[in-house]
Tab-separated table of C-alpha atoms in Angstrom:
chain	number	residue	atom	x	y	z
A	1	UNK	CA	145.483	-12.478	119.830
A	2	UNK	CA	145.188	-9.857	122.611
A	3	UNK	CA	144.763	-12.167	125.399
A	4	UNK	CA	148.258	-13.965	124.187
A	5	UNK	CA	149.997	-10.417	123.684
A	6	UNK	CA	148.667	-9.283	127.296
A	7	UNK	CA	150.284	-12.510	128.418
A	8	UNK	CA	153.711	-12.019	126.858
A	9	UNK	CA	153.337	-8.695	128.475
A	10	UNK	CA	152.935	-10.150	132.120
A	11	UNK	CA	156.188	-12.435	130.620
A	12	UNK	CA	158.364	-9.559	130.630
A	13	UNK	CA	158.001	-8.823	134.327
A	14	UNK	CA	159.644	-12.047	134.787
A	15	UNK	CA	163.453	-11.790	136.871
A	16	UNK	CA	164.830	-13.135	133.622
A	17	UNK	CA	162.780	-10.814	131.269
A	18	UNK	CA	163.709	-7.227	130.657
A	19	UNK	CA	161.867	-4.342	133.320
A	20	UNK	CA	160.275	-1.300	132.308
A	21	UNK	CA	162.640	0.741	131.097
A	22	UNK	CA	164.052	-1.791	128.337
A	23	UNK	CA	167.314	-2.680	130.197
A	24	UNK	CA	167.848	-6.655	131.270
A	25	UNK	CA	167.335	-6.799	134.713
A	26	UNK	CA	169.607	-10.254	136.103
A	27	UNK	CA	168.827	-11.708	139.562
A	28	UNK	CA	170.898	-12.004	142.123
A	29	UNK	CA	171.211	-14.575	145.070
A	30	UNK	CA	170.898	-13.296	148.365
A	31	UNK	CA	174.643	-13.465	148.756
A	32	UNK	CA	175.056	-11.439	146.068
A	33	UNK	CA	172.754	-9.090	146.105
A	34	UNK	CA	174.327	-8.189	149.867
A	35	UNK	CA	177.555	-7.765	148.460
A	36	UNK	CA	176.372	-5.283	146.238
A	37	UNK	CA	174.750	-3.401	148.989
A	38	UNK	CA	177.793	-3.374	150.988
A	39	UNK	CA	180.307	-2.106	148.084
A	40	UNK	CA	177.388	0.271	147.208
A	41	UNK	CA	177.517	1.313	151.100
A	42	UNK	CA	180.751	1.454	151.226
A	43	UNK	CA	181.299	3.901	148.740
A	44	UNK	CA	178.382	6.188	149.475
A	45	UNK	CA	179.890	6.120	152.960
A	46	UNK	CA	183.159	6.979	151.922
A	47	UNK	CA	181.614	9.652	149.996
A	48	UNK	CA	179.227	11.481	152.588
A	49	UNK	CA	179.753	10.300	155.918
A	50	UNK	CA	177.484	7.842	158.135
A	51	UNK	CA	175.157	11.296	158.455
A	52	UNK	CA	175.479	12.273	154.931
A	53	UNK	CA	173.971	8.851	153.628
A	54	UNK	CA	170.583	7.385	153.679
A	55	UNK	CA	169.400	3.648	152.822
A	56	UNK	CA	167.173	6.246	149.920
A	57	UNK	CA	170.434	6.374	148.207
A	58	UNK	CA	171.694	3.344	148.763
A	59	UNK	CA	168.539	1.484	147.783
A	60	UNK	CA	168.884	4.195	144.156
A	61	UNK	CA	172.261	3.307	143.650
A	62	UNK	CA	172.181	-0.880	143.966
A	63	UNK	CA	168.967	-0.096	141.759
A	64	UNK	CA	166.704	-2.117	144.626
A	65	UNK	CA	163.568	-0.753	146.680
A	66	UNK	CA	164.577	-0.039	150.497
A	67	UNK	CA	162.635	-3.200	151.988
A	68	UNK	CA	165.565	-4.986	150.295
A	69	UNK	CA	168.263	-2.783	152.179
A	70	UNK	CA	166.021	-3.447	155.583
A	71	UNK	CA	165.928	-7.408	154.974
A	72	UNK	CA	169.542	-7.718	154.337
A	73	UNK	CA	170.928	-5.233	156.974
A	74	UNK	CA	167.602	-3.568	159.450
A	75	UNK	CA	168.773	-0.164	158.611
A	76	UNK	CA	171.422	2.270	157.786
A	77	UNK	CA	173.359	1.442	160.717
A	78	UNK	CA	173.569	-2.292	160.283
A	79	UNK	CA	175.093	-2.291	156.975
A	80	UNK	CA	177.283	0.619	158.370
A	81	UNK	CA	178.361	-1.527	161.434
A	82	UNK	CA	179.315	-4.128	158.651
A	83	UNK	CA	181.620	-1.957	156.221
A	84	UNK	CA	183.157	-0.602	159.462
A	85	UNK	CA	184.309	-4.146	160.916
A	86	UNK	CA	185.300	-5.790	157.755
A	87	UNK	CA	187.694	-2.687	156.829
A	88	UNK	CA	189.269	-3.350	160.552
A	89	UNK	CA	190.007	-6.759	159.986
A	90	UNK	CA	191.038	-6.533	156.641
A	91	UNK	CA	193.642	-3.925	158.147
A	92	UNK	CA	194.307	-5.605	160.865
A	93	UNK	CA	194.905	-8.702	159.040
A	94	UNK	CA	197.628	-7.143	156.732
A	95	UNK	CA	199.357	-5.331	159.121
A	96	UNK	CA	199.552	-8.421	161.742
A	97	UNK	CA	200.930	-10.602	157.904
A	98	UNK	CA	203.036	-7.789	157.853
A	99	UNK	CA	204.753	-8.580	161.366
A	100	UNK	CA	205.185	-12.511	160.946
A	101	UNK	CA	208.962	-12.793	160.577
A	102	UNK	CA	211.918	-10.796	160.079
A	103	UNK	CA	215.124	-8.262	162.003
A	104	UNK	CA	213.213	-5.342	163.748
A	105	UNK	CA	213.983	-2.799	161.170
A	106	UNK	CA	212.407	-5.197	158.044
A	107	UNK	CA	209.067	-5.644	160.881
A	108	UNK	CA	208.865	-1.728	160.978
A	109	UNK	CA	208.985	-1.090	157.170
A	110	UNK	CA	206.826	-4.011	156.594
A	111	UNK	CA	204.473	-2.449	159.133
A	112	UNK	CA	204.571	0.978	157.668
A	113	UNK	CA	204.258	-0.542	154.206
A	114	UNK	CA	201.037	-2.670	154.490
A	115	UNK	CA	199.265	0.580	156.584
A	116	UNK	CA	200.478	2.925	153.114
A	117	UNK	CA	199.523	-0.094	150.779
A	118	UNK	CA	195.791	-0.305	152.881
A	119	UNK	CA	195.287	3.582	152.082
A	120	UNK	CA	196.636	3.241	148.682
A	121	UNK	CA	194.331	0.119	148.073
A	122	UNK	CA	191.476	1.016	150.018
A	123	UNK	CA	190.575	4.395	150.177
A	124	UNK	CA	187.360	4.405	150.869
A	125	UNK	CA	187.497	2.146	153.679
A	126	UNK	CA	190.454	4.337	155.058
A	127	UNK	CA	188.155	7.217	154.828
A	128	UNK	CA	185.445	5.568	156.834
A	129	UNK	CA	187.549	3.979	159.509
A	130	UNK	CA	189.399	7.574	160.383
A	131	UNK	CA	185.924	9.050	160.816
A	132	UNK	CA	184.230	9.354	164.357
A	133	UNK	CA	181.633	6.290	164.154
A	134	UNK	CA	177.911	7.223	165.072
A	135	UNK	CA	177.681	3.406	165.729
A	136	UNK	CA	178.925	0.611	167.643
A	137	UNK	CA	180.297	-2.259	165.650
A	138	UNK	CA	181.808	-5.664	166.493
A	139	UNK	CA	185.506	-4.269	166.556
A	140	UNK	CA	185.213	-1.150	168.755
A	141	UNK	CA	186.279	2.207	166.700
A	142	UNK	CA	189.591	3.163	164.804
A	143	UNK	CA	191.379	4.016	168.061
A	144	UNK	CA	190.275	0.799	169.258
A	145	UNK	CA	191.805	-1.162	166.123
A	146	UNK	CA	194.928	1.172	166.451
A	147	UNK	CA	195.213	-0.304	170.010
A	148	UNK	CA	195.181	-4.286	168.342
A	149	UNK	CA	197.887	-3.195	166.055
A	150	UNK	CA	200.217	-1.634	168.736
A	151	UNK	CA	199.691	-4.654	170.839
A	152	UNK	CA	201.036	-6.556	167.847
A	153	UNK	CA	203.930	-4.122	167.980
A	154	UNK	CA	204.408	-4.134	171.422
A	155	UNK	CA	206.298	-7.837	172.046
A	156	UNK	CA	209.060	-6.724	169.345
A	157	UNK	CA	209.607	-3.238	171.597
A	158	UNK	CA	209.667	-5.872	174.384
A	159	UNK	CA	212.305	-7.723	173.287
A	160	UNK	CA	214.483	-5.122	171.794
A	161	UNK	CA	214.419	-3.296	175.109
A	162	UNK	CA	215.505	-6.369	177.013
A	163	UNK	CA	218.057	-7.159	174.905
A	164	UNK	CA	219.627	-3.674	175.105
A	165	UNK	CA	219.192	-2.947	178.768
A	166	UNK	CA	215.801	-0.956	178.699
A	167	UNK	CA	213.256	-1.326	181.060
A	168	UNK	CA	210.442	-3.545	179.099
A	169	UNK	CA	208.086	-2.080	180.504
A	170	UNK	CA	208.095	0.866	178.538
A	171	UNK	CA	207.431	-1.206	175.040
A	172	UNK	CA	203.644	-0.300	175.419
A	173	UNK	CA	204.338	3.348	175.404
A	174	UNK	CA	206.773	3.198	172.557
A	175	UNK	CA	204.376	0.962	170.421
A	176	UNK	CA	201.299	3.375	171.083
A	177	UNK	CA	203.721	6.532	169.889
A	178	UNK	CA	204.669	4.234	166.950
A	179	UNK	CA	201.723	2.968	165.692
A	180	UNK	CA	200.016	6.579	166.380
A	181	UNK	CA	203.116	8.351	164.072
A	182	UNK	CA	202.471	5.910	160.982
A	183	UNK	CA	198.426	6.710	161.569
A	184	UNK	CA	198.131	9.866	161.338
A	185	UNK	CA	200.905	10.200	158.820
A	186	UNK	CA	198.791	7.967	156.283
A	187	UNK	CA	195.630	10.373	157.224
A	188	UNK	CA	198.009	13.154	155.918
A	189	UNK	CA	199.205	11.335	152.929
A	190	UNK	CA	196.006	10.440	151.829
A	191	UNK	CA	195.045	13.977	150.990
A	192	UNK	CA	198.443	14.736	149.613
A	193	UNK	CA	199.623	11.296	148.014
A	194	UNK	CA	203.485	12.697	147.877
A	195	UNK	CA	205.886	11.771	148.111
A	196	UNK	CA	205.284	8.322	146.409
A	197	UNK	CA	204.387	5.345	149.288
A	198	UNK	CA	207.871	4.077	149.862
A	199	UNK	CA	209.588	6.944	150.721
A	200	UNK	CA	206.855	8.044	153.070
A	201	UNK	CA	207.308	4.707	154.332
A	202	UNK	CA	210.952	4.936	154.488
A	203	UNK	CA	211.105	8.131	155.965
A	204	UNK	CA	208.612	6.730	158.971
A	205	UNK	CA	210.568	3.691	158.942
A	206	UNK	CA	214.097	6.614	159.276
A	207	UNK	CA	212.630	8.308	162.032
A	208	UNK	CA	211.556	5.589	164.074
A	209	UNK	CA	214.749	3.246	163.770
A	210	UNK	CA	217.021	5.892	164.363
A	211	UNK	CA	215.538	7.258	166.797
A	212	UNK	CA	215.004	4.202	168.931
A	213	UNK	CA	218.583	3.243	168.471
A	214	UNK	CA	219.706	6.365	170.263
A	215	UNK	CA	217.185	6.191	173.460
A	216	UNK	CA	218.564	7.628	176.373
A	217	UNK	CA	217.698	4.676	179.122
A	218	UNK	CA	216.613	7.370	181.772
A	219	UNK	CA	215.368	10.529	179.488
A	220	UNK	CA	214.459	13.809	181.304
A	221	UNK	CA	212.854	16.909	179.751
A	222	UNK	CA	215.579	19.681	179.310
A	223	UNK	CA	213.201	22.506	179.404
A	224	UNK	CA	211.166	23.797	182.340
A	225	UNK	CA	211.896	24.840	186.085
């Protein structure tokens, strides 16, 4: 009778048998268990910063050891190199979805509108892409991505200016200045979250169409010597 009850007890180590501390433990594949890792990462990073993290915490929190963090990812900065390029494309993707089809005014609040829906959806991964990255991933850095999405910008500017007698060669400038406004206006309405997402985005979308409808073709500061 003991030798059968020691062997149920070796049983219970089993991945389908419940772990020392009485809760069902279910295994994952390999797929899954590095998508765990990766929303756990995410978070964390979100949370603390690239610095402020440790694969310690991260192995605590997807309740694993740390070998498994190293075998899926090397490190702390290979599963930090992989939050940081997936929440660039996912942004990039929307925004770029965003600028398909439609007049020049519908492009800019559809623009504005997928960045405020990405911060509204994704806060976390807004968090980490704003932050200085300690390491190199596949995408560049934040000012990098910000560069993609004003060269996605920069054909409309191109053919707006042509069509109303501006020199094209100025739609770079214009889409940098744009794309940099509705930036750093999400950073501040992330910590703020008023007004409510589509008037921030109309009041972007307000300043920018306006404003580019009145250009002076040859403008000249009006301060100075």
């Amino acid at each position: 009778m003991a030798a059968r009850r020691r062997g149920q007890d070796r049983g219970s180590d089993s991945p389908s048998g419940v772990g020392s501390r009485g809760a069902a433990r279910v295994r994952m594949t390999g797929k899954e268990r590095r998508q765990q890792l990766l929303d756990v990462s995410r978070a964390l990073f979100a949370e603390k910063g690239f610095d402020g993290a440790s694969v310690e915490e991260i192995a605590h929190r997807a309740e694993v050891s740390k070998p498994v963090v190293y075998e899926h990812f090397g490190g702390k900065e290979g599963i930090y190199a992989v939050v940081v390029d997936r929440e660039m494309q996912t942004l990039l993707d929307l925004v770029v979805s965003a600028l398909s089809a439609g007049h020049p005014r519908e492009l800019l609040e559809q623009a504005a509108r997928a960045l405020l829906d990405y911060i509204d959806n994704s806060t976390d991964g807004f968090r980490i892409l704003v932050r200085d990255s300690p390491v190199a991933s596949a995408r560049g850095t934040f000012s990098g991505l910000l560069n993609d999405i004003a060269s996605q910008v920069e054909h409309i500017f191109g053919l707006q200016f042509s069509a109303r007698g501006y020199d094209p060669e100025l739609a770079p400038l214009y889409s940098q200045a744009l794309v940099g406004m509705v930036a750093l206006t999400g950073q501040w309405w992330l910590e703020v979250h008023r007004p409510d997402k589509d008037e921030v985005a109309a009041h972007l979308v307000n300043l920018a169409w306006n404003g580019l409808s009145h250009l002076e073709h040859d403008p000249v500061l009006r301060t100075g010597d």
